[in-house]
Amino acid sequence: MERIPILKMGHFLLVTIQVDLYDRLAMDLEANLIREVNRTGAKGVLIDISAVEIVDSFMGRIIGNIASMSKLLDAQTVVVGMQPAVAITLVELGLELPGVHTALNVERGMELLQGMIISDDIIIDDDDDTFPEKGFDKDQ
Amino acid sequence: MERIPILKMGHFLLVTIQVDLYDRLAMDLEANLIREVNRTGAKGVLIDISAVEIVDSFMGRIIGNIASMSKLLDAQTVVVGMQPAVAITLVELGLELPGVHTALNVERGMELLQGMIISDDIIIDDDDDTFPEKGFDKDQ
């Protein structure tokens, strides 16, 4: 199985990284994810790395690339589920994932994205589809 | 990375299978998932198998076990994202995943689970204890 599935959930795309990202797999993930952002018009990308025990500079760069590319297509990227040890390593290595938002878990990541979408789209208001009821049943 | 992450999303747990399930990994997944259902009080389990190209009898049994165990803890299991080739193989092998609901993708799986939770809640409602029909529909 050499493909990382991209799950659409409402306005967001969810990716769970469970395997070591080597070159081709990472490139494929980048390409597929950006294609899906474009195809679905997703407003956010959630990358779950709770199963990841080591984030090296390569993986850091891939995540950074995804965030930058998504941004160009008007989607925000949130990395969720980072293990404490990974956070320590990232800071010690000086890899601080610029441009990438983080959240403790998927639920909080979704809340964060929702918040970002609302603040972006605060002007856009759905047209009000209220149909004035014309035929009331008059009981009495 | 030898762990399949279990993501909590609202009332549901989501698992994405991306790697071949060998014995220990499958047993760990079963145990962790059931522990999470118990810990979180989740009402549904979504298993995404969109990256899975071959479902053999072992994997079929694991999915069936998860569904049966979750049921005992009052959670429904929905398998989502099955590839057409996998569906063909399952039927040809006579492995029809009894007790497991399926849906085309995660979004539809969530809708299905939401529907099941609502119909459960209606049954629990004790204002009116005579319901002509309970509205269980067996989904293919």
mmCIF file of C-alpha atoms in Angstrom:
data_model
loop_
_atom_site.group_PDB
_atom_site.id
_atom_site.type_symbol
_atom_site.label_atom_id
_atom_site.label_comp_id
_atom_site.label_asym_id
_atom_site.label_seq_id
_atom_site.Cartn_x
_atom_site.Cartn_y
_atom_site.Cartn_z
ATOM 1 C CA MET A 1 0.000 0.000 0.000
ATOM 2 C CA GLU A 2 1.858 2.987 -1.225
ATOM 3 C CA ARG A 3 -0.652 5.757 -1.027
ATOM 4 C CA ILE A 4 -1.671 8.065 1.775
ATOM 5 C CA PRO A 5 -5.441 8.536 1.631
ATOM 6 C CA ILE A 6 -6.908 12.029 1.639
ATOM 7 C CA LEU A 7 -10.293 12.165 3.328
ATOM 8 C CA LYS A 8 -12.760 14.927 2.609
ATOM 9 C CA MET A 9 -14.730 16.045 5.634
ATOM 10 C CA GLY A 10 -16.981 18.984 4.946
ATOM 11 C CA HIS A 11 -14.800 21.920 3.933
ATOM 12 C CA PHE A 12 -11.628 20.221 5.040
ATOM 13 C CA LEU A 13 -9.252 17.532 3.919
ATOM 14 C CA LEU A 14 -7.725 15.145 6.437
ATOM 15 C CA VAL A 15 -4.484 13.268 5.993
ATOM 16 C CA THR A 16 -3.096 10.842 8.551
ATOM 17 C CA ILE A 17 0.589 10.107 8.255
ATOM 18 C CA GLN A 18 1.339 6.587 9.464
ATOM 19 C CA VAL A 19 4.298 5.579 7.357
ATOM 20 C CA ASP A 20 7.756 6.971 6.880
ATOM 21 C CA LEU A 21 7.686 9.572 4.141
ATOM 22 C CA TYR A 22 10.393 8.775 1.642
ATOM 23 C CA ASP A 23 10.957 10.887 -1.454
ATOM 24 C CA ARG A 24 8.420 9.595 -3.922
ATOM 25 C CA LEU A 25 5.657 9.043 -1.383
ATOM 26 C CA ALA A 26 6.095 12.577 -0.062
ATOM 27 C CA MET A 27 6.052 14.066 -3.557
ATOM 28 C CA ASP A 28 2.926 12.072 -4.410
ATOM 29 C CA LEU A 29 1.265 13.243 -1.206
ATOM 30 C CA GLU A 30 2.059 16.867 -2.021
ATOM 31 C CA ALA A 31 0.763 16.549 -5.560
ATOM 32 C CA ASN A 32 -2.392 14.611 -4.631
ATOM 33 C CA LEU A 33 -3.228 16.903 -1.767
ATOM 34 C CA ILE A 34 -2.910 20.052 -3.830
ATOM 35 C CA ARG A 35 -4.974 18.458 -6.599
ATOM 36 C CA GLU A 36 -7.673 17.597 -4.050
ATOM 37 C CA VAL A 37 -7.647 21.118 -2.576
ATOM 38 C CA ASN A 38 -8.186 22.431 -6.069
ATOM 39 C CA ARG A 39 -10.816 19.840 -7.025
ATOM 40 C CA THR A 40 -12.902 20.097 -3.861
ATOM 41 C CA GLY A 41 -12.391 23.769 -3.083
ATOM 42 C CA ALA A 42 -11.401 22.770 0.449
ATOM 43 C CA LYS A 43 -10.746 25.612 2.861
ATOM 44 C CA GLY A 44 -8.428 23.713 5.157
ATOM 45 C CA VAL A 45 -6.001 20.811 5.346
ATOM 46 C CA LEU A 46 -5.524 18.817 8.535
ATOM 47 C CA ILE A 47 -2.367 16.739 8.769
ATOM 48 C CA ASP A 48 -2.437 14.266 11.649
ATOM 49 C CA ILE A 49 1.050 13.225 12.757
ATOM 50 C CA SER A 50 0.096 11.467 15.992
ATOM 51 C CA ALA A 51 1.718 8.251 14.780
ATOM 52 C CA VAL A 52 4.919 10.026 13.782
ATOM 53 C CA GLU A 53 7.788 9.621 16.199
ATOM 54 C CA ILE A 54 10.487 11.475 14.329
ATOM 55 C CA VAL A 55 10.117 14.589 12.197
ATOM 56 C CA ASP A 56 13.321 15.318 10.327
ATOM 57 C CA SER A 57 14.157 18.277 8.132
ATOM 58 C CA PHE A 58 12.818 16.489 5.039
ATOM 59 C CA MET A 59 9.416 15.912 6.567
ATOM 60 C CA GLY A 60 9.422 19.428 7.978
ATOM 61 C CA ARG A 61 10.031 20.755 4.484
ATOM 62 C CA ILE A 62 7.246 18.639 2.984
ATOM 63 C CA ILE A 63 4.772 19.927 5.566
ATOM 64 C CA GLY A 64 5.956 23.476 4.960
ATOM 65 C CA ASN A 65 5.555 23.020 1.194
ATOM 66 C CA ILE A 66 2.027 21.679 1.582
ATOM 67 C CA ALA A 67 1.132 24.666 3.754
ATOM 68 C CA SER A 68 2.576 27.162 1.273
ATOM 69 C CA MET A 69 0.933 25.550 -1.753
ATOM 70 C CA SER A 70 -2.438 25.250 0.008
ATOM 71 C CA LYS A 71 -2.214 28.893 1.024
ATOM 72 C CA LEU A 72 -1.908 29.834 -2.640
ATOM 73 C CA LEU A 73 -5.163 27.945 -3.247
ATOM 74 C CA ASP A 74 -6.790 29.700 -0.287
ATOM 75 C CA ALA A 75 -6.650 26.795 2.154
ATOM 76 C CA GLN A 76 -5.068 26.841 5.609
ATOM 77 C CA THR A 77 -2.959 23.974 6.923
ATOM 78 C CA VAL A 78 -3.108 22.712 10.488
ATOM 79 C CA VAL A 79 -0.811 20.010 11.836
ATOM 80 C CA VAL A 80 -2.463 18.043 14.634
ATOM 81 C CA GLY A 81 -1.517 15.384 17.150
ATOM 82 C CA MET A 82 2.176 16.164 17.453
ATOM 83 C CA GLN A 83 3.846 14.060 20.125
ATOM 84 C CA PRO A 84 5.708 16.005 22.828
ATOM 85 C CA ALA A 85 9.021 14.413 21.841
ATOM 86 C CA VAL A 86 8.533 15.587 18.277
ATOM 87 C CA ALA A 87 7.901 19.145 19.427
ATOM 88 C CA ILE A 88 11.099 19.042 21.488
ATOM 89 C CA THR A 89 13.127 17.744 18.563
ATOM 90 C CA LEU A 90 11.689 20.309 16.161
ATOM 91 C CA VAL A 91 12.655 23.208 18.393
ATOM 92 C CA GLU A 92 16.075 21.766 19.150
ATOM 93 C CA LEU A 93 16.730 21.345 15.434
ATOM 94 C CA GLY A 94 15.452 24.849 14.737
ATOM 95 C CA LEU A 95 12.657 23.513 12.490
ATOM 96 C CA GLU A 96 9.708 25.528 13.609
ATOM 97 C CA LEU A 97 7.369 24.915 10.667
ATOM 98 C CA PRO A 98 6.797 28.526 9.619
ATOM 99 C CA GLY A 99 3.365 29.211 8.145
ATOM 100 C CA VAL A 100 1.910 26.044 9.648
ATOM 101 C CA HIS A 101 -0.716 26.186 12.366
ATOM 102 C CA THR A 102 -0.799 23.440 14.966
ATOM 103 C CA ALA A 103 -3.471 22.053 17.282
ATOM 104 C CA LEU A 104 -3.531 19.352 19.928
ATOM 105 C CA ASN A 105 -5.881 16.982 18.115
ATOM 106 C CA VAL A 106 -8.170 16.736 15.100
ATOM 107 C CA GLU A 107 -11.182 18.201 16.884
ATOM 108 C CA ARG A 108 -9.284 21.284 18.015
ATOM 109 C CA GLY A 109 -7.699 21.554 14.588
ATOM 110 C CA MET A 110 -11.155 21.624 13.027
ATOM 111 C CA GLU A 111 -12.297 24.287 15.476
ATOM 112 C CA LEU A 112 -9.238 26.343 14.595
ATOM 113 C CA LEU A 113 -9.970 26.016 10.880
ATOM 114 C CA GLN A 114 -13.643 26.829 11.398
ATOM 115 C CA GLY A 115 -12.603 29.965 13.233
ATOM 116 C CA MET A 116 -10.274 30.964 10.422
ATOM 117 C CA ILE A 117 -12.956 30.394 7.783
ATOM 118 C CA ILE A 118 -15.527 32.400 9.709
ATOM 119 C CA SER A 119 -13.175 35.323 10.159
ATOM 120 C CA ASP A 120 -12.332 35.159 6.431
ATOM 121 C CA ASP A 121 -15.903 34.907 5.223
ATOM 122 C CA ILE A 122 -17.570 37.171 7.706
ATOM 123 C CA ILE A 123 -18.774 39.432 4.908
ATOM 124 C CA ILE A 124 -20.250 36.633 2.812
ATOM 125 C CA ASP A 125 -23.788 36.020 3.899
ATOM 126 C CA ASP A 126 -25.921 33.221 2.493
ATOM 127 C CA ASP A 127 -28.985 34.572 0.799
ATOM 128 C CA ASP A 128 -31.890 34.048 3.015
ATOM 129 C CA ASP A 129 -34.148 31.372 1.603
ATOM 130 C CA THR A 130 -37.102 32.090 3.747
ATOM 131 C CA PHE A 131 -40.327 31.447 1.926
ATOM 132 C CA PRO A 132 -43.175 33.477 3.289
ATOM 133 C CA GLU A 133 -45.920 31.021 3.967
ATOM 134 C CA LYS A 134 -48.869 31.945 1.889
ATOM 135 C CA GLY A 135 -51.407 29.340 2.777
ATOM 136 C CA PHE A 136 -51.881 29.083 6.469
ATOM 137 C CA ASP A 137 -54.232 26.417 7.606
ATOM 138 C CA LYS A 138 -56.770 28.287 9.520
ATOM 139 C CA ASP A 139 -58.148 25.907 12.044
ATOM 140 C CA GLN A 140 -60.765 28.142 13.388
ATOM 141 C CA MET B 1 5.866 3.669 12.920
ATOM 142 C CA GLU B 2 3.921 0.742 14.177
ATOM 143 C CA ARG B 3 0.717 2.214 15.401
ATOM 144 C CA ILE B 4 -2.513 3.053 13.645
ATOM 145 C CA PRO B 5 -3.821 6.347 15.020
ATOM 146 C CA ILE B 6 -7.391 6.599 16.238
ATOM 147 C CA LEU B 7 -8.862 10.053 15.732
ATOM 148 C CA LYS B 8 -11.792 11.270 17.761
ATOM 149 C CA MET B 9 -14.222 13.423 15.806
ATOM 150 C CA GLY B 10 -17.280 14.414 17.766
ATOM 151 C CA HIS B 11 -19.140 11.256 18.721
ATOM 152 C CA PHE B 12 -17.142 9.107 16.358
ATOM 153 C CA LEU B 13 -13.735 7.525 16.071
ATOM 154 C CA LEU B 14 -11.943 7.445 12.750
ATOM 155 C CA VAL B 15 -9.285 4.946 11.763
ATOM 156 C CA THR B 16 -7.478 5.014 8.430
ATOM 157 C CA ILE B 17 -5.818 1.777 7.427
ATOM 158 C CA GLN B 18 -2.751 2.463 5.281
ATOM 159 C CA VAL B 19 -0.476 -0.419 6.115
ATOM 160 C CA ASP B 20 -0.775 -4.157 5.817
ATOM 161 C CA LEU B 21 -2.359 -5.510 8.966
ATOM 162 C CA TYR B 22 -0.203 -8.311 10.295
ATOM 163 C CA ASP B 23 -1.082 -10.181 13.473
ATOM 164 C CA ARG B 24 0.255 -7.993 16.240
ATOM 165 C CA LEU B 25 -0.667 -4.713 14.578
ATOM 166 C CA ALA B 26 -4.230 -5.924 14.038
ATOM 167 C CA MET B 27 -4.564 -7.136 17.629
ATOM 168 C CA ASP B 28 -3.218 -3.816 18.897
ATOM 169 C CA LEU B 29 -5.668 -1.948 16.690
ATOM 170 C CA GLU B 30 -8.582 -4.017 18.023
ATOM 171 C CA ALA B 31 -7.521 -3.500 21.632
ATOM 172 C CA ASN B 32 -6.781 0.228 21.278
ATOM 173 C CA LEU B 33 -9.971 0.901 19.390
ATOM 174 C CA ILE B 34 -12.169 -0.842 21.920
ATOM 175 C CA ARG B 35 -10.361 0.941 24.750
ATOM 176 C CA GLU B 36 -11.001 4.265 23.011
ATOM 177 C CA VAL B 37 -14.685 3.468 22.426
ATOM 178 C CA ASN B 38 -14.960 2.771 26.128
ATOM 179 C CA ARG B 39 -12.927 5.789 27.224
ATOM 180 C CA THR B 40 -14.630 8.333 24.976
ATOM 181 C CA GLY B 41 -18.129 6.875 24.928
ATOM 182 C CA ALA B 42 -18.047 7.076 21.128
ATOM 183 C CA LYS B 43 -21.237 6.102 19.329
ATOM 184 C CA GLY B 44 -19.618 5.089 16.073
ATOM 185 C CA VAL B 45 -16.415 3.813 14.536
ATOM 186 C CA LEU B 46 -15.432 4.725 10.972
ATOM 187 C CA ILE B 47 -12.811 2.534 9.332
ATOM 188 C CA ASP B 48 -11.426 4.014 6.133
ATOM 189 C CA ILE B 49 -9.957 1.391 3.826
ATOM 190 C CA SER B 50 -9.538 3.547 0.722
ATOM 191 C CA ALA B 51 -5.810 2.802 0.631
ATOM 192 C CA VAL B 52 -6.375 -0.940 0.982
ATOM 193 C CA GLU B 53 -6.036 -2.908 -2.226
ATOM 194 C CA ILE B 54 -6.528 -6.400 -0.886
ATOM 195 C CA VAL B 55 -8.836 -7.523 1.891
ATOM 196 C CA ASP B 56 -8.154 -11.118 2.839
ATOM 197 C CA SER B 57 -10.020 -13.304 5.281
ATOM 198 C CA PHE B 58 -7.752 -12.217 8.146
ATOM 199 C CA MET B 59 -8.503 -8.552 7.624
ATOM 200 C CA GLY B 60 -12.186 -9.355 7.113
ATOM 201 C CA ARG B 61 -12.202 -11.121 10.462
ATOM 202 C CA ILE B 62 -10.469 -8.220 12.223
ATOM 203 C CA ILE B 63 -13.046 -5.769 10.861
ATOM 204 C CA GLY B 64 -15.844 -8.127 11.871
ATOM 205 C CA ASN B 65 -14.372 -8.454 15.376
ATOM 206 C CA ILE B 66 -14.119 -4.698 15.778
ATOM 207 C CA ALA B 67 -17.747 -4.335 14.712
ATOM 208 C CA SER B 68 -18.946 -7.017 17.138
ATOM 209 C CA MET B 69 -16.941 -5.662 20.069
ATOM 210 C CA SER B 70 -18.014 -2.077 19.397
ATOM 211 C CA LYS B 71 -21.626 -3.203 19.212
ATOM 212 C CA LEU B 72 -21.313 -4.604 22.719
ATOM 213 C CA LEU B 73 -20.186 -1.148 23.842
ATOM 214 C CA ASP B 74 -23.090 0.456 21.974
ATOM 215 C CA ALA B 75 -21.121 1.797 19.017
ATOM 216 C CA GLN B 76 -21.820 1.093 15.353
ATOM 217 C CA THR B 77 -19.075 0.360 12.859
ATOM 218 C CA VAL B 78 -19.026 1.701 9.309
ATOM 219 C CA VAL B 79 -16.390 0.755 6.755
ATOM 220 C CA VAL B 80 -15.814 3.515 4.218
ATOM 221 C CA GLY B 81 -13.900 4.053 0.996
ATOM 222 C CA MET B 82 -13.823 0.481 -0.209
ATOM 223 C CA GLN B 83 -12.279 0.201 -3.659
ATOM 224 C CA PRO B 84 -14.428 -1.502 -6.292
ATOM 225 C CA ALA B 85 -11.859 -4.266 -6.766
ATOM 226 C CA VAL B 86 -11.981 -5.004 -3.044
ATOM 227 C CA ALA B 87 -15.774 -5.286 -3.127
ATOM 228 C CA ILE B 88 -15.526 -7.719 -6.034
ATOM 229 C CA THR B 89 -12.949 -9.838 -4.226
ATOM 230 C CA LEU B 90 -14.939 -9.877 -0.989
ATOM 231 C CA VAL B 91 -18.049 -11.166 -2.709
ATOM 232 C CA GLU B 92 -16.125 -13.694 -4.775
ATOM 233 C CA LEU B 93 -14.460 -15.009 -1.626
ATOM 234 C CA GLY B 94 -17.794 -15.089 0.193
ATOM 235 C CA LEU B 95 -16.542 -12.634 2.847
ATOM 236 C CA GLU B 96 -19.466 -10.287 3.166
ATOM 237 C CA LEU B 97 -18.579 -8.609 6.466
ATOM 238 C CA PRO B 98 -21.724 -9.450 8.427
ATOM 239 C CA GLY B 99 -22.739 -6.832 10.981
ATOM 240 C CA VAL B 100 -20.633 -4.156 9.328
ATOM 241 C CA HIS B 101 -22.237 -1.179 7.625
ATOM 242 C CA THR B 102 -20.521 0.367 4.626
ATOM 243 C CA ALA B 103 -20.575 3.775 2.975
ATOM 244 C CA LEU B 104 -18.903 5.274 -0.057
ATOM 245 C CA ASN B 105 -16.741 7.783 1.791
ATOM 246 C CA VAL B 106 -16.154 9.292 5.222
ATOM 247 C CA GLU B 107 -18.765 12.005 4.808
ATOM 248 C CA ARG B 108 -21.493 9.530 3.881
ATOM 249 C CA GLY B 109 -20.335 7.213 6.643
ATOM 250 C CA MET B 110 -20.766 10.022 9.147
ATOM 251 C CA GLU B 111 -24.231 10.772 7.807
ATOM 252 C CA LEU B 112 -25.115 7.100 8.166
ATOM 253 C CA LEU B 113 -23.863 7.048 11.766
ATOM 254 C CA GLN B 114 -25.684 10.288 12.577
ATOM 255 C CA GLY B 115 -28.863 8.716 11.236
ATOM 256 C CA MET B 116 -28.346 5.617 13.362
ATOM 257 C CA ILE B 117 -27.729 7.684 16.505
ATOM 258 C CA ILE B 118 -30.853 9.738 15.888
ATOM 259 C CA SER B 119 -33.001 6.675 15.310
ATOM 260 C CA ASP B 120 -31.570 5.170 18.532
ATOM 261 C CA ASP B 121 -32.390 8.337 20.443
ATOM 262 C CA ILE B 122 -35.948 8.306 19.137
ATOM 263 C CA ILE B 123 -36.414 4.776 20.398
ATOM 264 C CA ILE B 124 -35.066 5.735 23.814
ATOM 265 C CA ASP B 125 -37.452 8.690 24.017
ATOM 266 C CA ASP B 126 -40.124 7.588 26.488
ATOM 267 C CA ASP B 127 -42.827 10.136 25.880
ATOM 268 C CA ASP B 128 -44.519 7.737 23.581
ATOM 269 C CA ASP B 129 -43.571 4.127 23.913
ATOM 270 C CA THR B 130 -45.565 2.757 21.025
ATOM 271 C CA PHE B 131 -43.679 3.100 17.809
ATOM 272 C CA PRO B 132 -45.255 1.485 14.773
ATOM 273 C CA GLU B 133 -41.864 1.007 13.171
ATOM 274 C CA LYS B 134 -38.408 1.644 14.342
ATOM 275 C CA GLY B 135 -36.868 2.535 11.038
ATOM 276 C CA PHE B 136 -33.813 0.381 10.866
ATOM 277 C CA ASP B 137 -32.649 0.191 7.339
ATOM 278 C CA LYS B 138 -30.026 -2.300 6.471
ATOM 279 C CA ASP B 139 -27.521 -0.487 4.388
ATOM 280 C CA GLN B 140 -25.559 -2.403 1.799
#
